[in-house]
Coordinates of C-alpha atoms in Angstrom, one line a residue:
Chain A
M187 CA 89.8 -18.3 -92.4
S188 CA 92.7 -17.9 -90.1
K189 CA 95.3 -20.6 -90.0
K190 CA 94.2 -24.1 -89.1
H191 CA 93.7 -24.8 -85.5
S192 CA 94.3 -28.4 -84.7
S193 CA 92.8 -28.1 -81.2
K194 CA 89.3 -27.2 -80.3
I195 CA 90.6 -25.1 -77.4
Y196 CA 90.9 -21.4 -78.0
P197 CA 92.7 -19.0 -75.6
D198 CA 89.7 -16.7 -75.1
A199 CA 86.3 -15.7 -76.4
K200 CA 87.4 -13.2 -78.9
S201 CA 89.9 -15.5 -80.6
A202 CA 87.2 -18.2 -80.8
L203 CA 84.7 -15.8 -82.4
R204 CA 86.8 -13.4 -84.5
D205 CA 86.9 -15.4 -87.8
V206 CA 83.3 -16.7 -87.7
L207 CA 81.3 -13.6 -87.0
R208 CA 79.7 -11.7 -89.9
D209 CA 77.1 -8.9 -90.0
G210 CA 73.6 -10.2 -90.4
M211 CA 74.2 -13.8 -89.3
T212 CA 72.0 -16.0 -87.1
V213 CA 73.3 -16.6 -83.6
M214 CA 71.8 -19.0 -81.0
S215 CA 72.5 -18.2 -77.4
G216 CA 71.8 -20.6 -74.6
G217 CA 70.3 -19.8 -71.2
F218 CA 67.1 -19.4 -69.3
G219 CA 66.8 -16.1 -67.5
A220 CA 70.2 -15.4 -66.0
C221 CA 71.0 -19.1 -65.8
G222 CA 73.4 -20.9 -68.1
V223 CA 74.1 -17.8 -70.2
P224 CA 77.3 -17.7 -72.3
E225 CA 78.5 -14.4 -70.8
N226 CA 82.0 -14.4 -72.0
L227 CA 81.1 -15.2 -75.6
I228 CA 78.3 -12.5 -75.7
A229 CA 80.8 -10.0 -74.3
A230 CA 83.2 -10.9 -77.2
V231 CA 80.4 -10.5 -79.8
H232 CA 79.9 -7.0 -78.3
D233 CA 83.6 -6.2 -78.5
L234 CA 83.9 -7.5 -82.1
G235 CA 81.1 -5.2 -83.1
V236 CA 79.1 -7.3 -85.6
R237 CA 75.7 -5.9 -86.4
G238 CA 72.3 -6.8 -87.8
L239 CA 72.2 -10.1 -85.9
T240 CA 69.3 -12.5 -85.7
V241 CA 69.5 -13.9 -82.2
V242 CA 67.7 -17.1 -81.2
S243 CA 67.4 -17.2 -77.4
N244 CA 64.6 -18.0 -75.0
N245 CA 64.9 -14.7 -73.3
A246 CA 66.5 -11.4 -74.2
G247 CA 68.8 -10.9 -71.2
L248 CA 68.5 -8.1 -68.7
D249 CA 69.6 -4.5 -68.9
G250 CA 73.4 -4.7 -68.8
F251 CA 73.5 -8.5 -68.6
G252 CA 73.6 -11.3 -71.2
L253 CA 72.0 -10.3 -74.5
G254 CA 71.0 -7.0 -73.0
V255 CA 74.6 -6.0 -73.7
L256 CA 74.1 -6.5 -77.5
L257 CA 70.7 -4.8 -77.4
K258 CA 72.2 -1.7 -75.9
T259 CA 74.7 -1.3 -78.8
H260 CA 72.0 -2.1 -81.4
Q261 CA 73.8 -5.2 -82.7
I262 CA 70.6 -7.2 -82.7
A263 CA 68.1 -6.7 -85.6
K264 CA 65.8 -9.6 -84.8
M265 CA 65.1 -11.8 -81.8
I266 CA 63.4 -15.2 -81.8
S267 CA 62.3 -15.8 -78.2
S268 CA 59.5 -17.1 -76.1
Y269 CA 59.6 -14.5 -73.3
V270 CA 61.2 -11.1 -73.2
G271 CA 60.1 -9.5 -70.0
E272 CA 62.5 -7.7 -67.6
N273 CA 64.4 -5.8 -70.2
R274 CA 63.5 -2.1 -70.6
E275 CA 65.9 -1.4 -73.5
F276 CA 64.4 -4.3 -75.4
E277 CA 60.9 -2.9 -74.8
R278 CA 62.0 0.6 -75.9
Q279 CA 63.6 -0.6 -79.2
Y280 CA 60.7 -2.9 -80.0
L281 CA 58.1 -0.2 -79.4
A282 CA 60.2 2.2 -81.5
G283 CA 60.3 -0.3 -84.4
E284 CA 64.1 -0.7 -84.2
L285 CA 63.9 -4.4 -83.4
E286 CA 62.1 -7.2 -85.0
L287 CA 60.6 -9.8 -82.7
E288 CA 59.3 -13.3 -83.4
F289 CA 57.6 -15.1 -80.5
N290 CA 57.7 -18.9 -80.4
P291 CA 56.0 -20.9 -77.7
Q292 CA 58.9 -22.1 -75.5
G293 CA 58.4 -25.8 -76.4
T294 CA 58.1 -25.0 -80.0
L295 CA 61.3 -23.0 -79.9
A296 CA 63.1 -25.9 -78.1
E297 CA 61.8 -28.4 -80.5
R298 CA 62.6 -26.3 -83.6
I299 CA 66.2 -26.1 -82.4
R300 CA 66.3 -29.8 -81.6
A301 CA 64.8 -30.7 -85.0
G302 CA 67.2 -28.3 -86.7
G303 CA 70.2 -30.0 -85.1
A304 CA 68.8 -33.5 -85.9
G305 CA 68.2 -32.7 -89.6
I306 CA 64.5 -32.7 -89.3
H307 CA 63.2 -30.0 -91.6
A308 CA 59.8 -29.6 -90.1
F309 CA 57.3 -31.2 -87.7
F310 CA 53.6 -31.0 -86.8
T311 CA 52.6 -29.9 -83.3
R312 CA 49.4 -29.2 -81.4
T313 CA 51.0 -26.2 -79.7
G314 CA 49.6 -23.0 -81.0
A315 CA 46.8 -24.5 -82.9
G316 CA 43.8 -22.1 -83.0
T317 CA 46.0 -19.2 -81.9
L318 CA 47.9 -16.3 -83.5
V319 CA 50.9 -18.6 -83.7
A320 CA 49.1 -20.7 -86.3
E321 CA 48.6 -17.8 -88.7
G322 CA 50.2 -18.4 -92.1
K323 CA 51.2 -22.0 -91.2
E324 CA 50.1 -25.2 -92.8
Q325 CA 47.6 -27.0 -90.6
R326 CA 46.6 -30.7 -90.6
V327 CA 43.8 -32.5 -88.8
V328 CA 44.8 -36.0 -87.6
N329 CA 42.3 -38.1 -85.6
G330 CA 40.3 -34.9 -84.9
E331 CA 43.2 -33.0 -83.5
T332 CA 44.6 -29.9 -85.3
Y333 CA 48.3 -29.7 -85.8
I334 CA 50.4 -26.9 -87.2
L335 CA 53.6 -27.2 -89.2
E336 CA 56.7 -25.7 -87.6
T337 CA 60.2 -25.7 -89.2
G338 CA 63.6 -26.7 -87.7
L339 CA 66.0 -24.0 -86.8
V340 CA 69.7 -23.9 -87.4
A341 CA 72.2 -21.1 -86.7
D342 CA 75.4 -19.9 -88.2
V343 CA 76.9 -19.8 -84.8
A344 CA 75.6 -21.3 -81.5
L345 CA 77.0 -20.0 -78.2
V346 CA 76.6 -22.3 -75.2
K347 CA 77.6 -22.3 -71.6
A348 CA 78.5 -25.5 -69.8
W349 CA 79.8 -26.3 -66.3
R350 CA 82.6 -28.6 -67.4
G351 CA 84.1 -29.4 -70.7
D352 CA 87.1 -31.3 -72.0
T353 CA 89.5 -30.9 -74.9
E354 CA 87.3 -33.0 -77.2
G355 CA 84.3 -30.6 -76.6
N356 CA 82.4 -33.0 -74.4
L357 CA 80.2 -31.0 -72.1
V358 CA 78.4 -31.4 -68.8
Y359 CA 76.0 -28.8 -67.6
R360 CA 75.0 -28.0 -64.0
K361 CA 71.4 -28.1 -62.6
T362 CA 68.9 -25.8 -64.4
A363 CA 71.8 -24.0 -66.2
R364 CA 71.4 -26.8 -68.8
N365 CA 68.1 -25.5 -70.3
F366 CA 68.5 -24.5 -74.0
N367 CA 72.3 -25.2 -74.2
P368 CA 72.2 -28.8 -75.3
P369 CA 69.8 -28.5 -78.2
M370 CA 71.5 -25.3 -79.3
A371 CA 74.9 -27.0 -79.3
T372 CA 73.5 -29.4 -81.9
A373 CA 72.0 -26.7 -84.2
G374 CA 75.0 -24.4 -84.8
R375 CA 77.0 -24.7 -88.0
V376 CA 79.8 -23.6 -85.7
T377 CA 79.2 -24.3 -82.0
I378 CA 81.4 -22.5 -79.4
A379 CA 81.2 -23.5 -75.8
E380 CA 82.4 -21.6 -72.8
V381 CA 83.0 -23.7 -69.7
E382 CA 83.5 -22.9 -66.1
E383 CA 86.1 -25.7 -65.8
L384 CA 88.1 -27.0 -68.7
V385 CA 89.4 -30.5 -67.9
E386 CA 91.8 -33.0 -69.5
P387 CA 90.7 -36.1 -71.4
G388 CA 89.5 -38.8 -69.1
V389 CA 88.2 -36.6 -66.3
L390 CA 84.6 -36.5 -67.5
D391 CA 82.6 -39.8 -67.0
P392 CA 81.7 -40.9 -70.6
D393 CA 78.3 -42.1 -69.2
G394 CA 77.6 -38.7 -67.8
I395 CA 78.3 -36.5 -70.9
H396 CA 75.3 -34.3 -71.8
T397 CA 76.7 -32.9 -75.1
P398 CA 79.1 -35.2 -77.1
G399 CA 82.0 -33.4 -78.5
I400 CA 81.0 -33.9 -82.2
Y401 CA 78.6 -31.0 -81.8
V402 CA 81.2 -28.6 -80.4
Q403 CA 83.8 -27.0 -82.7
R404 CA 85.5 -24.6 -80.2
V405 CA 85.9 -24.4 -76.5
I406 CA 87.0 -21.7 -74.2
Q407 CA 87.6 -21.4 -70.5
G408 CA 85.1 -18.8 -69.2
T409 CA 86.1 -16.3 -66.6
N410 CA 84.5 -13.8 -64.2
Y411 CA 81.0 -15.3 -64.0
S412 CA 78.5 -12.9 -62.5
R413 CA 76.5 -15.6 -60.6
L414 CA 73.6 -13.3 -61.0
I415 CA 70.3 -14.2 -59.4
E416 CA 67.2 -12.6 -61.1
K417 CA 64.7 -13.3 -58.3
L418 CA 66.2 -14.2 -55.0
T419 CA 63.5 -16.1 -53.1
V420 CA 64.1 -17.7 -49.7
R421 CA 62.1 -19.1 -46.8
S422 CA 62.8 -18.5 -43.2
R423 CA 64.1 -21.2 -40.9
E424 CA 60.9 -21.0 -38.9
E425 CA 58.8 -22.0 -41.9
G426 CA 60.6 -25.3 -42.0
A427 CA 60.7 -27.9 -44.7
H428 CA 57.1 -27.8 -46.0
A429 CA 56.9 -24.1 -46.9
V430 CA 57.3 -23.8 -50.6
V431 CA 56.2 -20.2 -51.2
A432 CA 57.1 -17.3 -48.9
Chain B
M33 CA 32.6 -14.1 -48.9
P34 CA 34.6 -14.7 -52.1
W35 CA 37.7 -17.0 -51.9
S36 CA 41.1 -15.4 -51.5
R37 CA 44.1 -16.2 -53.6
E38 CA 45.2 -18.8 -51.0
D39 CA 41.7 -20.3 -50.9
M40 CA 41.7 -20.7 -54.7
A41 CA 45.2 -22.3 -54.5
A42 CA 44.0 -24.7 -51.8
R43 CA 41.0 -25.7 -53.9
A44 CA 43.3 -26.4 -56.9
A45 CA 45.5 -28.5 -54.7
K46 CA 42.5 -30.9 -54.1
E47 CA 42.8 -31.8 -57.8
M48 CA 46.1 -33.5 -57.1
E49 CA 46.3 -37.3 -57.0
D50 CA 48.9 -39.5 -55.5
G51 CA 51.7 -40.1 -58.0
F52 CA 50.9 -37.1 -60.2
Y53 CA 53.4 -35.1 -62.1
V54 CA 52.3 -31.5 -62.0
N55 CA 53.4 -28.2 -63.6
L56 CA 52.4 -25.1 -61.8
G57 CA 52.2 -21.7 -63.6
I58 CA 53.5 -18.4 -62.3
G59 CA 51.5 -16.3 -59.8
I60 CA 48.6 -17.9 -57.8
P61 CA 49.2 -21.3 -59.3
T62 CA 52.7 -21.3 -57.6
L63 CA 50.9 -21.1 -54.2
V64 CA 49.2 -24.4 -54.9
A65 CA 52.4 -26.2 -53.9
N66 CA 51.8 -25.1 -50.3
Y67 CA 48.5 -26.9 -50.1
I68 CA 49.4 -30.3 -51.4
A69 CA 48.5 -32.9 -48.8
P70 CA 51.7 -33.9 -47.0
D71 CA 50.9 -37.7 -47.3
M72 CA 50.5 -37.4 -51.1
K73 CA 53.4 -37.9 -53.5
V74 CA 53.2 -35.2 -56.2
V75 CA 56.3 -34.4 -58.3
L76 CA 56.5 -30.8 -59.5
Q77 CA 57.9 -30.2 -63.0
S78 CA 59.6 -26.9 -63.8
E79 CA 59.7 -26.3 -67.6
N80 CA 63.2 -24.8 -67.6
G81 CA 64.4 -28.4 -67.0
M82 CA 63.7 -30.0 -63.6
L83 CA 61.5 -32.7 -62.1
G84 CA 61.2 -32.9 -58.4
M85 CA 61.2 -29.2 -57.4
G86 CA 61.9 -28.5 -53.7
P87 CA 61.0 -25.5 -51.6
F88 CA 62.7 -22.1 -51.7
P89 CA 66.3 -22.2 -50.2
F90 CA 67.1 -20.9 -46.7
P91 CA 68.9 -17.6 -46.8
G92 CA 72.5 -18.1 -47.9
E93 CA 71.8 -21.5 -49.5
E94 CA 70.6 -20.1 -52.8
D95 CA 72.3 -21.4 -56.0
P96 CA 72.4 -19.2 -59.2
D97 CA 72.3 -22.4 -61.3
L98 CA 69.1 -23.6 -59.6
I99 CA 65.9 -21.7 -60.5
N100 CA 62.3 -22.4 -61.4
A101 CA 60.5 -21.3 -64.6
G102 CA 59.5 -18.1 -62.7
K103 CA 63.3 -17.5 -62.3
Q104 CA 63.0 -17.8 -58.5
T105 CA 65.8 -19.6 -56.6
I106 CA 64.6 -23.0 -55.4
T107 CA 66.1 -26.2 -54.1
A108 CA 66.4 -29.8 -55.2
L109 CA 65.0 -33.0 -53.6
A110 CA 66.8 -36.4 -53.2
T111 CA 64.9 -37.6 -56.3
T112 CA 65.4 -34.5 -58.5
S113 CA 66.4 -34.8 -62.1
Y114 CA 67.6 -32.1 -64.5
F115 CA 67.3 -32.1 -68.3
S116 CA 67.3 -29.8 -71.3
S117 CA 64.4 -27.6 -72.5
A118 CA 63.9 -29.9 -75.4
D119 CA 63.4 -32.9 -73.1
S120 CA 61.3 -30.8 -70.7
F121 CA 58.8 -29.9 -73.5
A122 CA 58.9 -33.5 -74.8
M123 CA 57.5 -34.4 -71.4
I124 CA 54.9 -31.7 -71.6
R125 CA 53.9 -32.1 -75.2
G126 CA 54.1 -35.9 -75.0
G127 CA 51.3 -36.0 -72.5
H128 CA 53.5 -37.2 -69.6
I129 CA 52.4 -34.4 -67.2
N130 CA 49.1 -35.3 -65.4
L131 CA 48.0 -31.8 -64.4
S132 CA 48.8 -28.2 -65.0
V133 CA 47.5 -25.2 -63.0
L134 CA 47.6 -21.9 -64.8
G135 CA 46.4 -18.3 -64.4
A136 CA 44.1 -16.7 -66.9
M137 CA 42.8 -13.3 -68.2
E138 CA 39.8 -14.9 -69.9
V139 CA 38.2 -18.3 -70.3
S140 CA 35.4 -19.0 -72.7
E141 CA 32.4 -21.3 -72.3
N142 CA 33.9 -23.8 -74.7
G143 CA 37.2 -24.0 -72.7
D144 CA 39.3 -21.5 -74.7
L145 CA 42.0 -19.9 -72.6
A146 CA 43.6 -16.4 -73.0
N147 CA 46.5 -15.6 -70.7
W148 CA 49.4 -14.2 -72.7
M149 CA 48.7 -10.9 -74.5
V150 CA 46.7 -7.8 -74.4
P151 CA 46.7 -6.1 -77.9
G152 CA 48.2 -2.6 -77.7
K153 CA 50.2 -3.3 -74.6
M154 CA 53.8 -4.5 -74.5
V155 CA 53.7 -8.3 -75.0
K156 CA 56.3 -10.2 -73.0
G157 CA 55.6 -13.5 -74.7
M158 CA 53.8 -16.8 -74.2
G159 CA 56.7 -18.6 -72.6
G160 CA 55.7 -22.2 -72.1
A161 CA 51.9 -21.7 -71.7
M162 CA 50.8 -22.7 -75.2
D163 CA 52.8 -26.0 -74.9
L164 CA 51.4 -26.7 -71.5
V165 CA 47.8 -26.3 -72.5
A166 CA 48.4 -28.3 -75.7
G167 CA 50.2 -31.2 -74.0
V168 CA 49.2 -31.6 -70.4
R169 CA 46.4 -34.1 -69.8
R170 CA 44.3 -32.0 -67.5
V171 CA 44.3 -28.2 -67.3
V172 CA 43.0 -26.3 -64.2
V173 CA 42.7 -22.6 -64.4
I174 CA 42.6 -20.1 -61.5
M175 CA 41.4 -16.5 -62.1
E176 CA 39.3 -13.7 -60.6
H177 CA 35.7 -14.1 -61.7
T178 CA 35.3 -10.6 -62.9
A179 CA 37.6 -7.8 -64.1
K180 CA 38.0 -4.6 -62.0
D181 CA 35.1 -3.0 -63.9
G182 CA 32.8 -6.0 -63.0
T183 CA 32.8 -7.6 -66.5
S184 CA 32.7 -11.4 -66.6
K185 CA 36.1 -13.1 -67.4
F186 CA 34.3 -16.4 -68.0
R187 CA 32.7 -15.5 -71.2
P188 CA 30.8 -16.8 -74.3
K189 CA 34.0 -16.1 -76.3
C190 CA 37.5 -14.8 -75.4
E191 CA 38.1 -11.2 -76.6
L192 CA 41.9 -11.5 -76.1
P193 CA 44.2 -13.6 -78.3
L194 CA 44.1 -17.3 -77.3
T195 CA 46.7 -19.3 -75.6
G196 CA 44.8 -22.5 -76.6
A197 CA 41.5 -23.5 -78.0
N198 CA 39.3 -25.8 -76.0
V199 CA 42.0 -26.7 -73.5
V200 CA 40.5 -25.9 -70.0
D201 CA 39.0 -28.7 -67.9
M202 CA 38.3 -26.9 -64.7
L203 CA 37.9 -23.3 -63.8
I204 CA 38.4 -22.0 -60.2
T205 CA 37.4 -18.4 -59.6
D206 CA 37.0 -16.4 -56.4
L207 CA 33.3 -17.2 -56.5
A208 CA 32.9 -20.7 -57.8
V209 CA 34.3 -23.9 -59.3
F210 CA 33.3 -25.1 -62.8
T211 CA 34.3 -28.3 -64.3
R212 CA 33.4 -30.6 -67.3
E213 CA 33.7 -34.3 -67.9
S214 CA 35.2 -34.0 -71.3
R215 CA 36.4 -31.4 -73.8
A216 CA 33.2 -32.0 -75.8
G217 CA 31.1 -31.2 -72.8
Q218 CA 29.7 -28.0 -71.2
F219 CA 31.0 -26.6 -67.9
K220 CA 29.0 -27.3 -64.8
L221 CA 28.9 -25.2 -61.6
I222 CA 30.0 -27.6 -58.9
E223 CA 31.0 -25.5 -55.9
L224 CA 30.3 -22.0 -54.5
A225 CA 32.5 -19.8 -52.2
P226 CA 31.1 -19.4 -48.7
G227 CA 28.1 -17.0 -48.7
V228 CA 28.1 -16.8 -52.6
T229 CA 24.8 -18.0 -54.2
S230 CA 24.3 -19.6 -57.5
A231 CA 22.2 -16.5 -58.4
D232 CA 25.2 -14.3 -57.7
V233 CA 27.4 -16.3 -60.0
R234 CA 24.7 -16.4 -62.7
Q235 CA 24.4 -12.6 -62.5
K236 CA 28.2 -12.1 -62.8
T237 CA 28.8 -14.6 -65.6
T238 CA 28.2 -14.2 -69.3
A239 CA 29.4 -17.7 -70.2
A240 CA 26.8 -20.4 -70.6
Y241 CA 27.2 -23.3 -68.1
Q242 CA 25.1 -25.9 -66.4
Q243 CA 23.7 -25.1 -63.0

């Protein structure tokens, strides 16, 4: 370990990650599609060059964006995800046998992370009963319903992206960029948050905090956000208020 | 004449009731939102963490932090709430969502649903579909009645890996509507597309159902 850091605030992503990353570790990475992705922290993982990572993330990024950056350099050995479309490099590595993949139903993934962070070792769920997901898992029938046993997930490091954060590590997310970030923040042995706006104590409303600072060990101010939109979908003015789908 | 995608979406919209919380899948199910009666209050849930999904934004008003589960840009309403993926699926798995409309590749006569993988092809993942069928109170499926080669997609048994076993309550195809009172019961043919006869449907269906 490097010298003690009395503050949770680190000057940049590399300094926040340098002494915690190891080859072969498990990393959680927040985000849904291109929304709420810890872009600065992922770039630092890329630059620091660790390999053989198991990455827990709902999606696998896009070519050249988010986790796609770590796939390109073959730093990821295994992904635990619910949906990995829209990434050609991922598909190529998977089909070539270079990358291990574990699919979890999206809600099972979210609940495994929530349970891991809450110290719940395992839980029974109906999701996946009677499907390939149930294979090799303990099953139990309660009141005529079949449930399967799923285990909690924790990570060596959780990388999350928030809108605003303070020096205590209290976090507030914005709109649907919240997604997997709050449960992942609870499930990292070390949780590192990057925020769009780092604020002084007292600025965030204590009633409006989404992730209390106890879950967050390190905070950095993020920079250069791509503001990427995966599927730009708009309606014309003529369609008016009622048109939902173009 | 068989129903179009829009016709099937409009038919599914008739399953909405005032006050319902509804999750719409990707593809044809997304179109259902366009056919909800304007005088009916239906709240759309998007499983990436939003209740009260509004229409697509006007050009220039899109927000990269505001997308639906299909990753499309959308807008909020005055009553919208945002939450985490864990809370979102607690709503879904906890039975708080009244209705889900999903697409399918196959449905079996006992209500099994297959819509997430074709063995031998690149699998993109099940996303939230398995949670939706396991947790939402009523599941309505929209799909083409037959595959391109004419084989029935409403079958005695699904050939493809399942998304859920015994989870479908209503099936809307381009030819007909099938429904059942309970998940212990058999599907019954209740409506036909204009110009389609029950004999046509019988001839194009391998699943057993009540006439």
